[in-house]
Short mmCIF file of C-alpha atoms in Angstrom, two decimals:
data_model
loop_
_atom_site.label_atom_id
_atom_site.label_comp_id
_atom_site.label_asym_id
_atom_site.label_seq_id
_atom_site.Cartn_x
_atom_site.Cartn_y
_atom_site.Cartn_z
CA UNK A 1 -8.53 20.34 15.13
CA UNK A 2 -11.64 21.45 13.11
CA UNK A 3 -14.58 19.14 12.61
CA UNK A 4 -13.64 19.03 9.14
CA UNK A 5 -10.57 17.23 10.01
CA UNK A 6 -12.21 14.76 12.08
CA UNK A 7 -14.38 13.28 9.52
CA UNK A 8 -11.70 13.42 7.10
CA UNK A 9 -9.55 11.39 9.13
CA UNK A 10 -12.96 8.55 10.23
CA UNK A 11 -13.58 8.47 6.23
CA UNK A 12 -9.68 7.46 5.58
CA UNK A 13 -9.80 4.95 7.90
CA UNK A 14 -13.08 3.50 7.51
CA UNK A 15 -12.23 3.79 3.39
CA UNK A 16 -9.17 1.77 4.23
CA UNK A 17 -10.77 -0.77 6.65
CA UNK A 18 -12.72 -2.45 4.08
CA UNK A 19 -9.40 -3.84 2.11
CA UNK A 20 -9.12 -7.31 2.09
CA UNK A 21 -5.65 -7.12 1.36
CA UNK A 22 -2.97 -5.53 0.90
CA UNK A 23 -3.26 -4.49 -2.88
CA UNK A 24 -6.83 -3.82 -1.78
CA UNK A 25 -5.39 -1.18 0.98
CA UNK A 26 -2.81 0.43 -1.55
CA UNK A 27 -5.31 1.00 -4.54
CA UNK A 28 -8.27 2.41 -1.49
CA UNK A 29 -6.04 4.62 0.58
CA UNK A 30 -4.76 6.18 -3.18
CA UNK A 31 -8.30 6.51 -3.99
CA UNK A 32 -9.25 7.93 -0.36
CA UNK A 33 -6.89 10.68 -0.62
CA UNK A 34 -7.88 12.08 -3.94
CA UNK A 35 -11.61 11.83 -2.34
CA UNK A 36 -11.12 12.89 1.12
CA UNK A 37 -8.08 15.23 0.62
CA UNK A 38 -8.66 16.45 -3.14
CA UNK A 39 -5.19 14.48 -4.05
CA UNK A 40 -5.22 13.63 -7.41
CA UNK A 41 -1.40 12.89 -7.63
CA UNK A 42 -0.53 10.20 -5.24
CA UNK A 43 2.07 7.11 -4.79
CA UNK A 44 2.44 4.77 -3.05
CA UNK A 45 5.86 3.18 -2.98
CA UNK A 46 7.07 -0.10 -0.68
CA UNK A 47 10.24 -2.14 0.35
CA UNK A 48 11.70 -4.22 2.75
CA UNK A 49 13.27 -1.07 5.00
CA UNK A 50 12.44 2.48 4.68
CA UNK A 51 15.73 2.88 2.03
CA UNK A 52 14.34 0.40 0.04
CA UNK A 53 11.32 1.83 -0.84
CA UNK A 54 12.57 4.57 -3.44
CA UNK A 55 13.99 1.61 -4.96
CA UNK A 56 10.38 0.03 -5.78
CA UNK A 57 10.21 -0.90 -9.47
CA UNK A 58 6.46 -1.00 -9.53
CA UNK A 59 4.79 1.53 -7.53
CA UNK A 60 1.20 2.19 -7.56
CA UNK A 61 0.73 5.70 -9.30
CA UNK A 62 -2.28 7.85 -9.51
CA UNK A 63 -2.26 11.18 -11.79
CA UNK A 64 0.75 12.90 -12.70
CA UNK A 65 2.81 10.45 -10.66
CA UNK A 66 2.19 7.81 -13.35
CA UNK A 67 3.85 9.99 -16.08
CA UNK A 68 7.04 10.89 -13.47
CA UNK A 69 8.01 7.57 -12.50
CA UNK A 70 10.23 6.82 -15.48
CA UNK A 71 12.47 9.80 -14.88
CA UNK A 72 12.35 9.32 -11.23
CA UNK A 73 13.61 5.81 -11.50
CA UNK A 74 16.40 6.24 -13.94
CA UNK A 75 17.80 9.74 -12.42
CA UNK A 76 15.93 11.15 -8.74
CA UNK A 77 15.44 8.51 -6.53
CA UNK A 78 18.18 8.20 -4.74
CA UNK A 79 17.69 12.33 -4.44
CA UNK A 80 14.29 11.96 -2.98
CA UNK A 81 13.73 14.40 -0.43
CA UNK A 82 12.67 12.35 1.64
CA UNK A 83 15.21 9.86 1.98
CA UNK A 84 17.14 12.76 3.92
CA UNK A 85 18.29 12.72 7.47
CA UNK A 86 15.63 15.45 8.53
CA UNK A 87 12.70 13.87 6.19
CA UNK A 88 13.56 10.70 7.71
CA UNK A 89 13.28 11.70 11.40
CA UNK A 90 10.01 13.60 10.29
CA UNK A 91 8.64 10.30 9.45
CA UNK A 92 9.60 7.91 11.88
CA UNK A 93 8.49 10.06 14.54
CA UNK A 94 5.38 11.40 13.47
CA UNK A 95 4.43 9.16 10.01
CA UNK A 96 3.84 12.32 7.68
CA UNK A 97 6.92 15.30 6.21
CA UNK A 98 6.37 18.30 3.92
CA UNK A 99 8.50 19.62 1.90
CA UNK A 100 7.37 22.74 3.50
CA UNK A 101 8.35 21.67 7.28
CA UNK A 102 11.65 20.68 5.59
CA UNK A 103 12.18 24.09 4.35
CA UNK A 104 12.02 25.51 8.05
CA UNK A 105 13.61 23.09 9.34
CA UNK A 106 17.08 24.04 7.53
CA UNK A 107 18.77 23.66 4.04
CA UNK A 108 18.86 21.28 2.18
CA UNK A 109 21.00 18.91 0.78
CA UNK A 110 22.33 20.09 -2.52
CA UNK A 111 21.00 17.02 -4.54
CA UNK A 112 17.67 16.85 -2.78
CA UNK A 113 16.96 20.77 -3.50
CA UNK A 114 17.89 19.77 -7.10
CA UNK A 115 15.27 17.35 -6.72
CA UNK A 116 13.07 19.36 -5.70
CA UNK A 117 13.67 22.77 -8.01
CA UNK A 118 14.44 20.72 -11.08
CA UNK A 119 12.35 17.89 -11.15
CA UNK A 120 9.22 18.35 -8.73
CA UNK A 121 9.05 22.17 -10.02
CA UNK A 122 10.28 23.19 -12.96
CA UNK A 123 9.08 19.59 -14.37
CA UNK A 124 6.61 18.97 -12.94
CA UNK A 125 4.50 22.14 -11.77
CA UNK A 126 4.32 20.12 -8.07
CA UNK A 127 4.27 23.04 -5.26
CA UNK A 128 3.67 20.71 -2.78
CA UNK A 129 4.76 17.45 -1.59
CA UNK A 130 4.34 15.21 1.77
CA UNK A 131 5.05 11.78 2.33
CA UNK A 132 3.47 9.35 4.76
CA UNK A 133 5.42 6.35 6.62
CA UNK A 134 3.39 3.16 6.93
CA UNK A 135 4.20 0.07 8.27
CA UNK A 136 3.22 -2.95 6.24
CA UNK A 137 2.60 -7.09 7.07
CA UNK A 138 6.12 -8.60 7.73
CA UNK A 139 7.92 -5.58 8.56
CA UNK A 140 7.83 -3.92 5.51
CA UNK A 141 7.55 -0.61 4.60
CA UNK A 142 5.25 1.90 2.96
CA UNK A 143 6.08 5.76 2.00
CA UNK A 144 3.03 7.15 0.63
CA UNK A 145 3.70 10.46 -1.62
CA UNK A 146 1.15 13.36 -2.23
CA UNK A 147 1.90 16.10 -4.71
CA UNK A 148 0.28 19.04 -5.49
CA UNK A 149 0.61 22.00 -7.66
CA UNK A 150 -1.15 23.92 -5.06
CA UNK A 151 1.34 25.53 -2.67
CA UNK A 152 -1.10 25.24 0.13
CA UNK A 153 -2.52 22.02 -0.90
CA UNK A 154 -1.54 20.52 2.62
CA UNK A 155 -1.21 23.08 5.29
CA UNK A 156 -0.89 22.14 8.99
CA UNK A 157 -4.50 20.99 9.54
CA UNK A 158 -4.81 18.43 6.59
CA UNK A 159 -0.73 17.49 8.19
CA UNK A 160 -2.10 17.04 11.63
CA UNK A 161 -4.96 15.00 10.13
CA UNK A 162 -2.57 12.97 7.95
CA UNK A 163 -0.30 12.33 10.95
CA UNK A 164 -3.62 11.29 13.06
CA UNK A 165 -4.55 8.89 11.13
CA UNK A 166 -1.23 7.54 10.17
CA UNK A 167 -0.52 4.96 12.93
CA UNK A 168 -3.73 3.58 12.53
CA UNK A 169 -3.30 3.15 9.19
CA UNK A 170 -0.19 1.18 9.80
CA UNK A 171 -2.22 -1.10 12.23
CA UNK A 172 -4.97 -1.42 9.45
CA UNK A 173 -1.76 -2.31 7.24
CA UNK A 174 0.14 -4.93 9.06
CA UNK A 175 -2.41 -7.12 9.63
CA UNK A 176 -3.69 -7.76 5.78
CA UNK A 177 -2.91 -10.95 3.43
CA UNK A 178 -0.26 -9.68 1.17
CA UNK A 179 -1.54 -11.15 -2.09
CA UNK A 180 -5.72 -10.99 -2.82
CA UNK A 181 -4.90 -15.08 -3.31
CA UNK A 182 -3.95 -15.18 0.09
CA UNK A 183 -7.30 -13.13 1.59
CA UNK A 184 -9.32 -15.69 -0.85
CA UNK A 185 -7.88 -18.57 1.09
CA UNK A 186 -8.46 -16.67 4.77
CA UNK A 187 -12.29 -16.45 3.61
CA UNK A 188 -12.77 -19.88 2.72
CA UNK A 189 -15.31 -22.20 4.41
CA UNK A 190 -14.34 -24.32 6.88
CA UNK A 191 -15.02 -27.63 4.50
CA UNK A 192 -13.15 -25.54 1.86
CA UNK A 193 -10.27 -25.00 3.78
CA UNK A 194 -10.08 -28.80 4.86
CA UNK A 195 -9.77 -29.77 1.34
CA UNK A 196 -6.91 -27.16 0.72
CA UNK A 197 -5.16 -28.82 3.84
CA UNK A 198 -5.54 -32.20 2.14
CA UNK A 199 -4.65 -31.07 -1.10
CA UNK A 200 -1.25 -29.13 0.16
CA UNK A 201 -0.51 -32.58 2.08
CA UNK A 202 -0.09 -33.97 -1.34
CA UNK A 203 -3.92 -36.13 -1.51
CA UNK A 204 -5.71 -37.32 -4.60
CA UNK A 205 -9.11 -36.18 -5.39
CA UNK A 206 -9.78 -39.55 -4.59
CA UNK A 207 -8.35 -39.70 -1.51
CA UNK A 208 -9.87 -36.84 0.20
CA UNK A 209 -12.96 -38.17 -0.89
CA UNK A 210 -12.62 -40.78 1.27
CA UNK A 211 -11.06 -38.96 4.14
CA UNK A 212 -14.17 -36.59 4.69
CA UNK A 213 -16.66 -39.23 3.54
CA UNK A 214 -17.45 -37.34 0.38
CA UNK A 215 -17.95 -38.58 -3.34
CA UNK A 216 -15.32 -37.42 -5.58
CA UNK A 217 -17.38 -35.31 -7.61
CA UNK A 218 -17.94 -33.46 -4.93
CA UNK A 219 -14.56 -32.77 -4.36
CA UNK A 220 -13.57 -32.28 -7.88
CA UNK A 221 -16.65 -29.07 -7.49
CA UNK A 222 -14.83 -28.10 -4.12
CA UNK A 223 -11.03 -27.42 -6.05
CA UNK A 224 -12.62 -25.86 -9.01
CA UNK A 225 -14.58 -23.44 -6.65
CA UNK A 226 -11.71 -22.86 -4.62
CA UNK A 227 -9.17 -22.30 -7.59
CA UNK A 228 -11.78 -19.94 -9.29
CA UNK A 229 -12.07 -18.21 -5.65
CA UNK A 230 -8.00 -17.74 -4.90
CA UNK A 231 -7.19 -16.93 -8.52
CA UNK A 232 -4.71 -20.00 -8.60
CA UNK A 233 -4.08 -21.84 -11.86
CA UNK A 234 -3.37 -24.98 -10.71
CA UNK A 235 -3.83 -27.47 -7.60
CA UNK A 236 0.43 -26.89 -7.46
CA UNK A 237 -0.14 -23.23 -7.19
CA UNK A 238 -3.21 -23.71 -4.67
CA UNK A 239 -0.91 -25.96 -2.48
CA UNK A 240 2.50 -23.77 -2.57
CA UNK A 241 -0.36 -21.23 -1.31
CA UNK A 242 -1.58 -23.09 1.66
CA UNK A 243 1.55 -24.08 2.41
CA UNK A 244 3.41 -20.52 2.53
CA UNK A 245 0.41 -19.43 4.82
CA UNK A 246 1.26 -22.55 7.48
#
């Protein structure tokens, strides 16, 4: 691999390490591949399994893709390319396809290569088109799409570099608060996160005043602080959040 393709692949991942959560990671690894990889028309789709995730009602969509999703949803997605067989072995083994390994690799199915000729082409002006497999908090899955109308947009050095950086990506990935509400809470203080624990067990202001020897002022400041901090808008929604990170 060329130098190039070495810092390409440390800027990804350091862009993507600073997420502190998962919408966080979506929105900076979109934004690191237009920057890094001159992408400007990237999605970034999810699900519970890997055939679940052309079913995603609200993608995040950067460029062109933003415009496409409407007539993907209603009439290609179950024609994605790669939901097929081959695409699908691409990515579980190596986290990144191409349309254009596809294409050497054999045929393809009749409604995917309408997929492809109608909607991704004649549409769409996209020439090229990759997909990367990530693997998300709670076993959940990513598929990442990149679309150019470049033919060579993505040849086999900026594919090696995707596929390089993809597992560590997934690590990055699986290990992030799903909701920013939930990252809010991990980066409480420790007297902050004592009142949350009091407050989920059901205690008055009043009452955990007098549990950590504090006036109730004082703890009236801590919920509004911590409220303001997690984005909840109530102490109900502040305790329903402790309690579904327990």
């Amino acid at each position: 691999m060329r130098k190039l393709d070495y810092e390409r692949a440390f800027d990804v991942l350091e862009d993507c390490d600073r997420a502190a959560s998962l919408p966080d990671f979506k929105e900076q690894m979109v934004a690191s591949l237009g920057t890094r990889f001159g992408l400007r028309h990237v999605s970034f789709f999810a699900g519970a399994t890997f055939h679940n995730v052309f079913g995603d009602h609200a993608p995040l969509t950067e460029g062109n893709t933003e415009k496409m999703l409407p007539e993907y949803q209603e009439r290609w997605s179950r024609y994605d390319v790669f939901s097929t067989p081959a695409a699908c072995r691409q990515l579980v083994s190596s986290g990144v396809s191409s349309l254009s390994e596809l294409s050497k690799v054999g045929a393809l199915p009749a409604s995917a290569n309408a997929y492809v000729r109608h909607f991704l082409q004649a549409t769409w002006g996209m020439e090229t088109a990759a997909a990367m497999r990530l693997e998300l908090p709670g076993g959940h899955t990513a598929l990442v799409g990149m679309f150019d109308g470049c033919a060579d947009k993505l040849g086999p050095s900026e594919l090696s570099t995707l596929r390089m950086v993809s597992r560590q990506l997934s690590a990055i990935s699986r290990g992030l608060p799903v909701t920013r509400s939930r990252a809010a809470l991990a980066g409480l203080s420790d007297r902050q996160r004592e009142v949350v624990r009091l407050l989920a067990d059901g205690l008055s202001n009043a009452q955990i005043a007098e549990t950590l020897s504090l006036a109730e002022d004082s703890v009236k400041k801590y919920v509004s602080r911590i409220l303001s901090l997690t984005g909840c808008q109530s102490r109900m929604e502040l305790a329903l959040l402790a309690r579904s990170r327990a």
